[in-house]
Amino acid sequence: MNSKAMQKFIEIAGRIGSQRHLVAVRDGFVAIMPLIIVGSLAILINNFPPFGAFNFVEWMNGIFGEGNWQAVGGSIWNGTFAILGLLVTFSIAFNLAKSYEVDGLAAGLIAGAGFIMLVPVTSDGGLDMGWLGTQGLFVGIILALVVTELFRTLITSKMTIKMPEGVPDGVTRSFEALIPAVLILILVGFFQAMMTVFAEKSIFEVIFNMIQEPLQGLGNTLPAAMLVSFLNHLLWFFGLHGTNIIGSVIEPVYLPLIEENLNLFKSGMSAFEVPNIVTKPFLDSFVFIGGSGTTIALLIAVFVVIRREKNHPYRQVAKLSAPAGLFNINEPVIFGLPIVLNPVMLIPFILVPVTLTITSYIAIATGLVPRTVAILPWTTPPILSGYLVTGGSFRGVVLQLFNLALAIVMYIPFVMAGARMLKRNEGNAK
């Protein structure tokens, strides 16, 4: 890639990464990630597998009575994963409105109300809870963006009720949002009525069947996982935050897949039997070990190759980066070694994670390793993460160790080449 093409690529990727609506979607998911993790861990604890002779579930049943203690985890699930679509709708609308410097809380509440209005009603008059969760994600994203744009337009066009001076700010903001809220919710109501009359389906069913379900089916394939891994690391190589840039695209696809696994695991299905292989925890735990590029393997490769030269620049960077790398924080090595715009590191930085995507997919697809059934904080150290995301299986740990060893072997020749180049450059400088 020549310098002109490289510059053009960086500019385009940078624009995409900073695009207001994509940033709002990304930040909307990031904001609710603690709730997603808590809901996931609650189900994992409720269904934790035996650890040798110790059976955690039977032990808890003996103390609190069978199933009684699991009601706590079930309640946590109901307040997190079960209403994920609603939470995302509010969060995205809030973040997008804040980027326009208009009332984020009002926009989020109106979007949330609109989302509830569109949810199908069951025969007994209640809301169909199935659409409040991940099945409603795409409707929630679209609705949040549309409602917030309408809200911003109405607010900036002065279609608001002005309160006299001296009225508390909270009251003033409430009345400013009143007319926009009325108009937007009337529009949503008309839209829902037209869907009922003409389509005889809810917008949730239409979007899910036309967009969400096909994308989820495509996302749960090896080629799609390899493409995600490739693009993520290509962007990082050019100094762009690949994880953030593609996060707004892949989150709506991969969260429903892990939610489906979690639901089935919660109902008693084995982690070997749940349907989806490629999920966000699959990438986080088995591909991005130590962070994007599996850079913890790069650090180990540096220590293996450069053992005697204690003051070697590579070794110094590795020593400083290692503690953070254990918790999957790898900016010190990406920008310190550097990997960014370093032609020596381009091939392994992209090839290693793509290769690990393939090995992990094969290991899970062939039944050697359970599928992922939990979402963890992204800072969870390797080994522990491999054990937990597979529902408490040491096979997940073995897969991580195998991938780590393979990555180290792949990085070593490039570390040696980089060290030689560095030494030659230093010699020429003298």
Coordinates of N, CA, C and O in Angstrom, one line a residue, residues 26 55 58 87 92 107 109 134 157 172 230 244 247 249-250 260 290 305 308 362 368 397 406:
R26 N -21.9 2.7 19.7 CA -20.8 2.0 20.5 C -20.9 2.4 22.0 O -20.8 1.5 22.8
N55 N -19.7 -30.2 44.4 CA -20.8 -29.7 43.5 C -21.4 -28.5 44.1 O -22.1 -28.5 45.1
E58 N -25.4 -28.3 44.3 CA -26.0 -29.2 45.4 C -25.7 -28.6 46.8 O -26.5 -28.7 47.7
L87 N -32.9 -1.3 27.3 CA -31.7 -0.6 27.9 C -30.9 0.0 26.8 O -30.4 1.2 27.0
I92 N -28.4 4.5 23.8 CA -28.0 5.1 22.6 C -28.6 6.5 22.4 O -27.9 7.4 22.0
A107 N -34.4 12.6 25.7 CA -34.3 11.8 24.5 C -34.4 10.3 24.8 O -35.0 9.5 24.1
L109 N -35.6 8.8 27.5 CA -36.9 8.4 28.0 C -38.0 8.3 26.9 O -38.8 7.4 26.9
T134 N -32.6 -9.3 23.5 CA -31.7 -9.1 22.4 C -32.4 -9.2 21.1 O -31.9 -8.7 20.0
S157 N -35.8 23.8 16.7 CA -36.7 24.6 16.0 C -37.6 25.4 16.9 O -38.6 26.1 16.5
T172 N -37.9 23.2 33.9 CA -37.7 23.9 32.6 C -37.4 22.8 31.5 O -38.1 22.9 30.5
F230 N -9.5 -9.8 11.2 CA -8.6 -9.1 10.2 C -8.8 -7.6 10.3 O -7.8 -6.8 10.4
N244 N -13.0 -0.3 18.9 CA -14.1 0.7 19.0 C -14.8 0.9 17.7 O -16.0 1.1 17.6
G247 N -16.8 -2.1 16.8 CA -17.7 -2.6 17.9 C -19.1 -2.2 17.7 O -20.0 -3.1 18.0
V249 N -20.7 -2.2 15.1 CA -21.3 -3.0 14.0 C -21.5 -4.5 14.5 O -22.5 -5.1 14.3
I250 N -20.5 -5.0 15.3 CA -20.6 -6.4 15.7 C -21.4 -6.6 17.0 O -21.9 -7.7 17.2
E260 N -28.4 -16.2 23.5 CA -29.1 -17.5 23.2 C -28.4 -18.7 23.9 O -29.0 -19.5 24.5
G290 N -4.7 -11.2 26.0 CA -3.7 -10.2 26.3 C -4.0 -8.9 25.5 O -3.2 -8.0 25.6
V305 N 13.4 -14.4 23.1 CA 14.5 -14.1 22.1 C 15.6 -13.3 22.7 O 16.8 -13.5 22.5
R308 N 19.7 -12.0 27.1 CA 20.9 -11.5 27.7 C 21.0 -9.9 27.7 O 21.6 -9.4 28.7
I362 N -12.3 -24.4 15.2 CA -12.2 -25.9 14.9 C -12.3 -26.7 16.2 O -13.0 -27.7 16.3
L368 N -14.2 -30.5 21.0 CA -13.1 -30.7 22.0 C -13.2 -29.7 23.1 O -12.7 -30.0 24.2
V397 N -9.3 -23.6 29.3 CA -8.0 -23.2 29.7 C -6.9 -23.8 28.7 O -6.0 -23.2 28.3
L406 N 1.1 -21.3 20.4 CA 1.1 -21.1 18.9 C 1.5 -19.7 18.5 O 2.3 -19.5 17.6

